[in-house]
Short mmCIF file of C-alpha atoms and ligand atoms in Angstrom, two decimals:
data_model
loop_
_atom_site.label_atom_id
_atom_site.label_comp_id
_atom_site.label_asym_id
_atom_site.label_seq_id
_atom_site.Cartn_x
_atom_site.Cartn_y
_atom_site.Cartn_z
CA MET A 275 140.42 153.98 40.06
CA ARG A 276 137.92 151.15 39.57
CA ASP A 277 140.42 148.95 37.77
CA ASN A 278 143.15 149.41 40.33
CA THR A 279 144.58 146.49 42.25
CA LYS A 280 145.87 148.41 45.27
CA TRP A 281 144.96 151.56 47.12
CA MET A 282 147.47 153.42 49.29
CA LEU A 283 147.05 156.58 51.35
CA SER A 284 149.64 159.33 51.57
CA ASP A 285 151.19 160.10 54.98
CA ARG A 286 148.93 163.14 55.23
CA GLU A 287 145.84 160.99 54.74
CA ILE A 288 146.62 158.68 57.67
CA PRO A 289 143.85 159.23 60.24
CA ASP A 290 145.11 161.03 63.36
CA THR A 291 142.29 159.89 65.66
CA TRP A 292 141.04 156.58 67.04
CA LEU A 293 137.34 155.77 67.02
CA ASN A 294 136.02 155.35 70.57
CA LEU A 295 132.94 153.26 69.78
CA ALA A 296 132.34 152.32 73.43
CA THR A 297 131.05 155.85 73.98
CA VAL A 298 128.22 155.17 71.52
CA VAL A 299 127.08 152.14 73.54
CA ARG A 300 128.29 153.34 76.94
CA ALA A 301 124.93 152.81 78.68
CA GLU A 302 124.96 149.10 77.90
CA TYR A 303 128.73 148.55 77.80
CA PRO A 304 129.59 146.28 80.74
CA ARG A 305 132.56 147.63 82.74
CA PRO A 306 135.15 145.33 84.32
CA VAL A 307 134.30 144.38 87.92
CA GLU A 308 136.28 142.91 90.83
CA GLY A 309 135.74 139.29 91.89
CA GLU A 310 132.64 137.11 92.08
CA GLU A 311 130.91 139.82 94.16
CA ARG A 312 131.21 142.07 91.10
CA MET A 313 132.50 145.02 93.08
CA PRO A 314 132.82 148.17 90.98
CA LEU A 315 136.39 148.93 89.98
CA SER A 316 138.12 152.28 90.03
CA VAL A 317 140.70 153.58 87.58
CA ARG A 318 143.10 153.66 90.51
CA ALA A 319 142.57 150.01 91.35
CA LEU A 320 143.01 149.05 87.73
CA SER A 321 146.23 151.12 87.49
CA SER A 322 148.01 148.63 89.73
CA ARG A 323 147.65 146.20 86.85
CA TYR A 324 147.69 148.34 83.69
CA SER A 325 149.36 151.65 82.92
CA GLU A 326 147.25 154.61 84.09
CA GLU A 327 146.18 155.60 80.60
CA CYS A 328 145.16 152.03 79.74
CA ALA A 329 143.20 151.86 83.01
CA ARG A 330 141.41 155.09 82.06
CA ILE A 331 140.52 153.74 78.64
CA GLU A 332 139.37 150.44 80.11
CA MET A 333 137.03 152.18 82.56
CA LEU A 334 135.87 154.78 79.98
CA ASP A 335 137.12 157.52 82.25
CA GLY A 336 137.04 161.24 81.36
CA LEU A 337 137.19 161.91 77.66
CA TYR A 338 136.90 158.19 76.96
CA ALA A 339 133.33 158.39 78.27
CA THR A 340 132.39 161.36 76.13
CA ASP A 341 134.54 161.67 73.00
CA LEU A 342 134.02 159.59 69.89
CA ASP A 343 137.28 160.76 68.31
CA ILE A 344 140.42 160.34 70.41
CA SER A 345 143.46 162.11 69.01
CA ILE A 346 146.48 159.93 68.48
CA PRO A 347 149.59 161.27 70.29
CA GLY A 348 152.18 162.78 67.93
CA GLU A 349 154.85 160.31 69.03
CA VAL A 350 152.56 157.42 68.14
CA MET A 351 151.90 159.00 64.73
CA ASP A 352 155.70 159.16 64.21
CA GLN A 353 155.89 155.39 64.74
CA TYR A 354 152.73 154.70 62.70
CA ARG A 355 154.26 156.53 59.76
CA LYS A 356 157.00 153.88 59.64
CA TYR A 357 154.43 151.47 58.19
CA ARG A 358 150.98 153.06 57.91
CA ALA A 359 148.82 153.53 55.97
CA THR A 360 148.69 149.84 55.05
CA PRO A 361 147.58 149.15 51.48
CA LEU A 362 144.21 147.77 50.45
CA PHE A 363 144.56 145.09 47.77
CA ARG A 364 142.11 143.53 45.38
CA ALA A 365 142.44 139.73 45.34
CA ARG A 366 142.03 139.23 41.60
CA GLY A 367 143.81 135.88 41.68
CA LEU A 368 141.42 134.52 44.27
CA GLU A 369 138.39 135.91 42.41
CA ARG A 370 139.56 134.11 39.29
CA GLN A 371 140.24 130.90 41.20
CA LEU A 372 136.68 130.97 42.60
CA ASP A 373 135.24 132.11 39.28
CA TYR A 374 133.59 134.85 41.31
CA ALA A 375 131.91 137.73 39.52
CA GLY A 376 131.95 140.03 42.56
CA ARG A 377 135.07 141.65 44.00
CA ILE A 378 137.25 140.58 46.92
CA PHE A 379 139.57 143.03 48.71
CA TYR A 380 141.95 142.69 51.63
CA LYS A 381 143.64 145.11 54.00
CA ARG A 382 147.29 144.25 54.58
CA GLU A 383 148.21 144.33 58.23
CA ASP A 384 150.76 141.61 57.46
CA LEU A 385 153.22 144.22 56.15
CA ASN A 386 153.57 145.89 59.57
CA PRO A 387 156.72 145.71 61.73
CA THR A 388 156.88 142.22 63.32
CA GLY A 389 154.28 140.96 60.83
CA SER A 390 150.79 141.59 62.24
CA HIS A 391 148.29 144.25 63.38
CA LYS A 392 149.67 144.05 66.95
CA PRO A 393 152.11 147.03 66.75
CA ASN A 394 149.07 149.32 66.27
CA THR A 395 148.40 148.91 69.99
CA ALA A 396 151.86 147.91 71.26
CA ILE A 397 153.18 151.36 70.27
CA PRO A 398 150.68 153.49 72.22
CA GLN A 399 150.83 151.10 75.18
CA ALA A 400 154.61 151.49 75.35
CA LEU A 401 154.34 155.26 75.01
CA TYR A 402 151.83 155.49 77.89
CA ALA A 403 154.19 153.39 80.04
CA ARG A 404 157.15 155.64 79.26
CA GLU A 405 155.13 158.82 79.91
CA GLN A 406 154.13 157.39 83.28
CA GLY A 407 157.79 156.70 84.11
CA LEU A 408 157.38 152.91 84.28
CA ARG A 409 160.39 150.63 83.85
CA GLY A 410 158.71 148.18 81.56
CA LEU A 411 155.78 146.03 80.52
CA VAL A 412 154.98 142.36 81.08
CA SER A 413 152.74 140.32 78.86
CA ASP A 414 151.73 136.93 77.56
CA THR A 415 151.89 135.69 74.01
CA GLY A 416 150.59 132.67 72.12
CA ALA A 417 152.13 132.28 68.70
CA GLY A 418 154.45 135.15 69.54
CA GLN A 419 152.89 137.92 67.45
CA TRP A 420 151.94 139.99 70.47
CA GLY A 421 155.22 139.37 72.28
CA ALA A 422 157.20 140.37 69.18
CA ALA A 423 155.21 143.59 68.76
CA MET A 424 155.49 144.45 72.49
CA ALA A 425 159.22 143.81 72.62
CA TRP A 426 159.79 145.94 69.54
CA ALA A 427 157.60 148.80 70.74
CA CYS A 428 159.18 148.73 74.22
CA ARG A 429 162.65 148.91 72.66
CA ASN A 430 161.63 151.98 70.69
CA TYR A 431 160.72 153.78 73.91
CA GLY A 432 163.62 152.48 76.03
CA LEU A 433 161.47 150.15 78.17
CA GLU A 434 162.10 146.63 79.40
CA CYS A 435 159.80 143.86 78.16
CA THR A 436 159.09 140.45 79.73
CA VAL A 437 156.95 137.93 77.89
CA PHE A 438 155.34 134.67 79.02
CA MET A 439 154.99 132.55 75.91
CA THR A 440 152.54 129.64 75.78
CA ARG A 441 154.71 126.53 76.12
CA SER A 442 153.39 124.73 73.03
CA SER A 443 154.36 127.75 70.88
CA PHE A 444 157.61 128.33 72.77
CA ILE A 445 158.71 124.88 71.67
CA THR A 446 157.32 124.74 68.13
CA LYS A 447 157.78 128.38 67.11
CA PRO A 448 161.23 129.63 68.10
CA TYR A 449 161.46 132.24 65.34
CA ARG A 450 159.17 134.78 66.97
CA ARG A 451 161.01 134.23 70.24
CA TYR A 452 164.17 135.19 68.36
CA LEU A 453 162.39 138.34 67.14
CA MET A 454 161.46 139.23 70.72
CA GLU A 455 164.99 138.57 71.92
CA LEU A 456 166.49 140.57 69.05
CA ALA A 457 164.52 143.54 70.39
CA GLY A 458 165.81 142.93 73.91
CA GLY A 459 162.73 141.10 75.24
CA ILE A 460 163.02 138.46 77.98
CA VAL A 461 160.92 135.41 77.12
CA HIS A 462 159.77 132.64 79.49
CA SER A 463 158.02 129.41 78.50
CA SER A 464 154.62 129.40 80.25
CA PRO A 465 153.76 127.79 82.64
CA SER A 466 157.14 128.80 84.06
CA GLU A 467 159.18 128.45 87.21
CA MET A 468 159.05 132.25 87.55
CA THR A 469 155.66 132.46 89.28
CA ALA A 470 153.87 130.60 92.08
CA GLN A 471 151.02 129.66 89.75
CA GLY A 472 153.38 128.45 87.05
CA ARG A 473 155.35 126.29 89.51
CA LYS A 474 152.11 124.74 90.77
CA LEU A 475 150.98 123.79 87.25
CA LEU A 476 154.39 122.39 86.34
CA ALA A 477 154.41 120.28 89.52
CA GLU A 478 151.08 118.78 88.42
CA ASN A 479 152.18 118.29 84.82
CA PRO A 480 155.77 119.04 83.73
CA ASP A 481 154.62 118.90 80.08
CA HIS A 482 151.74 121.36 80.52
CA ASN A 483 150.99 122.99 77.14
CA GLY A 484 150.05 126.31 78.68
CA SER A 485 147.36 128.65 77.38
CA LEU A 486 146.95 132.38 76.86
CA GLY A 487 144.93 132.59 80.09
CA ILE A 488 147.79 130.98 82.02
CA GLY A 489 150.38 133.22 80.39
CA MET A 490 148.31 136.25 81.27
CA GLY A 491 148.02 135.09 84.88
CA GLU A 492 151.78 134.63 85.10
CA ALA A 493 152.40 138.03 83.50
CA LEU A 494 150.04 139.71 85.95
CA GLU A 495 151.55 137.97 88.97
CA THR A 496 154.95 139.24 87.80
CA ALA A 497 153.68 142.77 87.16
CA LEU A 498 152.04 142.99 90.59
CA HIS A 499 155.29 141.97 92.32
CA ALA A 500 157.88 143.90 90.29
CA ASP A 501 158.35 147.62 90.83
CA GLY A 502 157.63 149.80 87.79
CA PHE A 503 156.07 147.06 85.67
CA ARG A 504 152.51 146.75 84.39
CA LEU A 505 150.57 144.21 82.37
CA ALA A 506 150.05 144.96 78.67
CA LEU A 507 147.26 143.13 76.85
CA GLY A 508 147.15 142.74 73.10
CA CYS A 509 143.81 141.09 72.53
CA ILE A 510 141.18 141.15 75.20
CA SER A 511 141.28 144.74 76.45
CA TYR A 512 139.21 147.66 75.20
CA TYR A 513 142.34 149.79 74.93
CA ALA A 514 143.86 147.36 72.40
CA ALA A 515 140.61 147.34 70.44
CA LEU A 516 140.46 151.15 70.46
CA HIS A 517 144.00 151.47 69.06
CA GLN A 518 143.15 149.10 66.21
CA THR A 519 140.42 151.40 64.90
CA ILE A 520 143.09 153.16 62.82
CA VAL A 521 142.76 150.14 60.50
CA GLY A 522 139.04 150.69 59.94
CA LEU A 523 139.35 154.45 59.51
CA GLU A 524 141.97 153.90 56.80
CA LEU A 525 139.83 151.20 55.22
CA GLU A 526 136.86 153.55 54.96
CA LYS A 527 138.98 156.15 53.13
CA GLN A 528 140.49 153.57 50.81
CA LEU A 529 137.15 152.02 49.90
CA GLU A 530 135.78 155.49 49.22
CA GLN A 531 138.71 156.15 46.90
CA ALA A 532 138.03 152.83 45.21
CA GLY A 533 134.37 153.75 44.85
CA VAL A 534 133.33 150.64 46.76
CA GLU A 535 130.47 150.28 49.21
CA PRO A 536 131.34 146.95 50.82
CA ASP A 537 128.63 144.31 51.12
CA VAL A 538 130.49 141.99 53.48
CA LEU A 539 133.36 142.53 55.94
CA VAL A 540 135.25 139.54 57.32
CA ALA A 541 137.96 139.16 59.96
CA CYS A 542 139.29 136.41 62.19
CA VAL A 543 138.81 136.52 65.95
CA GLY A 544 141.22 135.61 68.71
CA GLY A 545 140.49 138.26 71.32
CA GLY A 546 138.66 140.39 68.79
CA THR A 547 140.89 143.41 68.25
CA ASN A 548 141.76 143.13 64.56
CA LEU A 549 138.11 142.53 63.76
CA PHE A 550 136.86 145.40 65.90
CA GLY A 551 139.45 147.79 64.52
CA PHE A 552 138.97 146.71 60.91
CA MET A 553 135.17 147.03 61.05
CA SER A 554 135.05 150.06 63.37
CA ALA A 555 134.04 152.76 60.87
CA TYR A 556 131.26 150.53 59.52
CA LEU A 557 130.20 149.43 63.00
CA LEU A 558 129.61 153.10 63.75
CA ARG A 559 127.28 153.33 60.75
CA LYS A 560 125.49 150.18 61.89
CA LEU A 561 125.10 151.49 65.45
CA ARG A 562 123.60 154.66 64.00
CA GLY A 563 121.15 152.62 61.94
CA ALA A 564 122.67 153.62 58.59
CA ALA A 565 123.17 151.26 55.65
CA SER A 566 126.10 149.06 56.49
CA PRO A 567 127.72 145.82 55.37
CA GLU A 568 127.14 142.34 56.68
CA MET A 569 129.88 141.48 59.19
CA ILE A 570 131.40 138.05 59.75
CA ALA A 571 133.67 136.97 62.59
CA ALA A 572 135.70 133.82 61.84
CA GLU A 573 136.82 131.99 64.95
CA SER A 574 138.66 128.70 65.38
CA ALA A 575 136.41 125.64 65.63
CA ASN A 576 138.84 124.45 68.32
CA VAL A 577 138.09 127.53 70.46
CA PRO A 578 134.46 128.34 69.64
CA SER A 579 133.75 131.10 72.18
CA LEU A 580 131.33 133.06 69.98
CA THR A 581 129.51 130.14 68.38
CA LYS A 582 129.36 127.84 71.44
CA GLY A 583 130.36 129.90 74.49
CA GLU A 584 128.22 131.74 77.03
CA TYR A 585 127.80 135.51 77.34
CA ARG A 586 128.62 136.21 80.99
CA TYR A 587 131.14 137.68 83.42
CA ASP A 588 134.37 135.67 83.55
CA TYR A 589 138.02 136.13 84.38
CA ALA A 590 140.36 137.05 81.57
CA ASP A 591 143.10 134.78 82.98
CA ALA A 592 143.21 131.24 84.36
CA PHE A 593 144.17 132.29 87.92
CA LYS A 594 141.38 134.80 88.61
CA LEU A 595 143.90 137.62 89.07
CA THR A 596 142.35 139.91 86.46
CA PRO A 597 139.09 141.79 86.92
CA MET A 598 136.01 140.00 85.63
CA VAL A 599 134.72 141.12 82.27
CA LYS A 600 131.48 140.34 80.49
CA MET A 601 132.17 138.44 77.30
CA TYR A 602 131.52 135.32 75.26
CA THR A 603 133.62 132.72 77.03
CA LEU A 604 134.33 129.02 77.20
CA GLY A 605 135.31 129.46 80.85
CA HIS A 606 138.62 130.72 82.22
CA GLN A 607 139.78 127.16 82.85
CA PHE A 608 139.40 126.17 79.21
CA VAL A 609 142.66 124.71 77.86
CA PRO A 610 142.54 124.65 74.07
CA PRO A 611 143.95 121.77 72.04
CA LYS A 612 147.50 122.32 70.80
CA ILE A 613 146.45 124.14 67.64
CA HIS A 614 148.76 125.95 65.26
CA SER A 615 146.80 129.19 65.15
CA GLY A 616 148.19 130.34 68.49
CA GLY A 617 146.56 133.76 68.16
CA LEU A 618 143.08 132.24 68.25
CA ARG A 619 143.55 130.16 71.43
CA TYR A 620 142.02 132.57 73.90
CA HIS A 621 139.00 131.34 75.94
CA GLY A 622 137.07 134.63 75.75
CA LYS A 623 136.40 137.40 73.24
CA SER A 624 136.87 141.05 74.16
CA PRO A 625 133.85 142.65 75.89
CA ILE A 626 133.34 145.29 73.20
CA LEU A 627 133.29 142.70 70.41
CA SER A 628 131.12 140.38 72.52
CA LEU A 629 128.59 143.18 72.97
CA MET A 630 128.48 143.85 69.21
CA VAL A 631 127.87 140.14 68.58
CA ARG A 632 125.25 140.06 71.34
CA LYS A 633 123.46 143.01 69.70
CA GLY A 634 123.33 141.06 66.46
CA LEU A 635 125.61 143.41 64.52
CA ILE A 636 128.17 140.70 63.73
CA ASP A 637 127.64 137.04 62.80
CA ALA A 638 130.11 134.41 63.95
CA VAL A 639 131.30 131.31 62.11
CA ALA A 640 133.73 128.63 63.28
CA ILE A 641 136.42 127.40 60.88
CA GLU A 642 138.24 124.08 61.18
CA GLN A 643 141.99 124.37 61.47
CA GLU A 644 142.75 122.14 58.51
CA ARG A 645 140.47 124.13 56.25
CA ALA A 646 142.14 127.35 57.37
CA PHE A 647 145.61 126.10 56.47
CA GLU A 648 144.43 124.70 53.13
CA THR A 649 142.87 128.08 52.38
CA GLY A 650 146.11 129.79 53.37
CA GLY A 651 147.96 127.58 50.90
CA LEU A 652 145.44 128.38 48.18
CA PHE A 653 145.76 132.11 48.85
CA TYR A 654 149.53 131.80 48.53
CA GLU A 655 149.07 130.12 45.14
CA CYS A 656 146.66 132.76 43.81
CA GLU A 657 148.02 135.94 45.40
CA GLY A 658 151.64 135.21 46.32
CA VAL A 659 150.99 136.20 49.92
CA LEU A 660 151.22 133.62 52.71
CA PRO A 661 148.68 134.51 55.41
CA ALA A 662 149.08 133.85 59.13
CA PRO A 663 147.01 130.79 60.03
CA GLU A 664 144.78 133.12 62.08
CA SER A 665 144.13 135.31 59.03
CA ALA A 666 143.52 132.20 56.91
CA HIS A 667 140.36 131.64 58.99
CA ALA A 668 139.09 134.97 57.66
CA ILE A 669 139.95 133.97 54.10
CA ALA A 670 138.08 130.67 54.51
CA ALA A 671 135.01 132.61 55.71
CA THR A 672 135.46 135.03 52.78
CA ILE A 673 135.44 132.15 50.33
CA SER A 674 132.25 130.79 51.90
CA ALA A 675 130.63 134.22 51.58
CA ALA A 676 131.70 134.44 47.92
CA ARG A 677 130.35 130.94 47.17
CA LEU A 678 127.05 131.83 48.81
CA ALA A 679 126.77 135.07 46.82
CA LYS A 680 127.58 133.17 43.64
CA ALA A 681 124.90 130.56 44.40
CA GLU A 682 122.42 133.41 44.91
CA GLY A 683 123.51 134.97 41.64
CA ARG A 684 124.76 138.12 43.39
CA LYS A 685 127.98 140.11 42.97
CA LYS A 686 128.92 141.14 46.47
CA ASP A 687 132.00 143.20 47.31
CA ILE A 688 133.71 141.33 50.12
CA VAL A 689 136.58 142.80 52.16
CA PHE A 690 138.66 140.90 54.67
CA CYS A 691 141.44 141.76 57.07
CA LEU A 692 144.76 140.04 56.48
CA SER A 693 145.80 140.36 60.12
CA GLY A 694 149.27 138.88 59.78
CA THR A 695 151.94 137.15 57.77
CA GLY A 696 152.44 133.38 57.72
CA TYR A 697 156.14 133.26 56.87
CA LEU A 698 157.04 132.37 60.46
CA ASP A 699 154.25 129.76 60.58
CA LEU A 700 155.67 127.56 57.84
CA LYS A 701 156.08 124.70 60.31
CA GLY A 702 152.29 124.64 60.79
CA TYR A 703 151.77 124.71 57.01
CA ALA A 704 154.33 121.92 56.56
CA ASP A 705 152.54 119.75 59.16
CA ILE A 706 149.12 120.22 57.55
CA PHE A 707 150.37 119.77 53.97
CA GLY A 708 152.52 116.79 55.02
CA LEU A 709 155.80 118.34 53.87
CA LYS A 710 158.87 116.42 55.01
CA PRO A 711 161.49 118.17 57.13
C1 PLP B 276 146.89 138.00 67.64
C2 PLP B 276 146.45 137.73 66.28
C3 PLP B 276 145.10 137.51 65.98
C4 PLP B 276 144.02 137.43 67.00
O1 PLP B 276 143.86 138.55 67.80
P1 PLP B 276 142.63 139.55 67.69
O2 PLP B 276 142.64 140.29 68.98
O3 PLP B 276 141.40 138.72 67.53
O4 PLP B 276 142.88 140.39 66.53
C5 PLP B 276 144.74 137.35 64.66
N1 PLP B 276 145.66 137.36 63.68
C6 PLP B 276 146.97 137.54 63.92
C7 PLP B 276 147.94 137.54 62.79
C8 PLP B 276 147.41 137.74 65.24
O5 PLP B 276 148.70 137.94 65.48
#
C-alpha cells in the first residue's frame, strides 16, 4: 500500500457517524446569545431562524450535549453514497516539482456533487427541513458553492430554495448561478430589492458589491417573513461544521490504510467548516492530549480574521439579525475587497474553529490572493487538477510547510484538504494569469 497513489474506501467503510467535538469542550464552548445584552438563547427561539434540528445542534441540546458520535440518518447515508467516500491522493507531481523528500497527500472534496465539500452539510440540512415539514430553505452564497449545494440538496428532498448571492460574484460568476437555477433554485443578487435592508443599501450605493454578511442578513429577513422557510448556513454554524466531520473520519481510515501518521494537516478557512471537518479526528486526539499532527489554517490575506481579527462576541450578519456568537472577527460591518476567492470573504470564523485556534491547537497563516492563484496554476500543471481558489490557499500553505521541512532537513508527511474544484473559477485564473478573453 505504501507505493499507492490513491486510497479509496468501499461503501461499507464509509463512516456512519459524525464527530461531535463540541461535547469534548462543552464547558468552555461559547453558546450563541441574543443581542448586546447577551441574553441566553433557547432552542425554541433559535428555531424561528434555523430548522429545529439545526437549532438543537447549535445549542448543544440533548444528545448533542452528551454524545461524541452522532449517527448519520439513513437517508443522508443514501445521498452520501452517491459520492462518498472521497479518495485520498498522493501529490507525487507536486512533490517532484518541489524536490521534496517527504510525502504530500490531499483529500478530494472537489469530486463531490456541485464541486465542493458543501453538499456534506446541505444534504442533512435539507433532510431536517423536510422532516419538519418546512416548505424550503433560504441562504446566502459568495462564489456560489454553497448556493449550488443547497439548491441541489433541496431539489433532492422536494424543497424550495432561495439564495442571496453576493453581487460581485453574481455578476462575475454566472456559471454557479446556472447550476443553482438548473436545480430549481431562485437566486437574487445581494444587496437586493427583495428586503428592506437590501433596498436601503442599494439606495446608498446602487453598485454595492455585497458581502456574505449582507447576504446572510437578507436571507434571514426573508426567512423570518416567509411561512415555512428557515435560514440554512453553510459556513459559520456549528451544525455545518459537525456534518463535515465525515471528511476527517474518512481521512483517518485512509491514512491508516496508507500506513501514514500525518505530521502536518492543512486546510483553507472561510467560515471554517472544511478545515474543522477535515481535521476533526486528529483534533480529537489533540484535545485528549495524544500525539497529533501540526495543524495549519490558511486564510485569505484580504480577510484576515484569524491572524488580525479579535476574539469576541459579534453578529454573524451585517444587520444584527442573527444571534451573537463568539469568534475571531473583523467586525460584522467589514466589507471585503472584491476578491476572487468568494468562499473566503466572510468577516468571522465559526465559533468552534475559533475556540480551537484560541486554545492553540491550530496555527493560522494568511495567504495573498495572487500567490493562491499562482499555486493553483502550478498544481494544475503538476497534478492535472484545477483547485478552487479557496483550496489553492491551502496548497500555498502546504508548499510553505514542505519548504520549511526541507530547509530543516526533515521528511514530513503533509496532508491538505482540496475543498473544491476550480473549473468554474477560470475567469479568476484568467484575470490573475493575464489571459485574454
Ligand atoms: C465555501 C468554501 C470554502 C470556505 O468555507 P469553509 O467553511 O471555511 O470550509 C472553502 N473552499 C471551498 C471550495 C468552498 O466552496
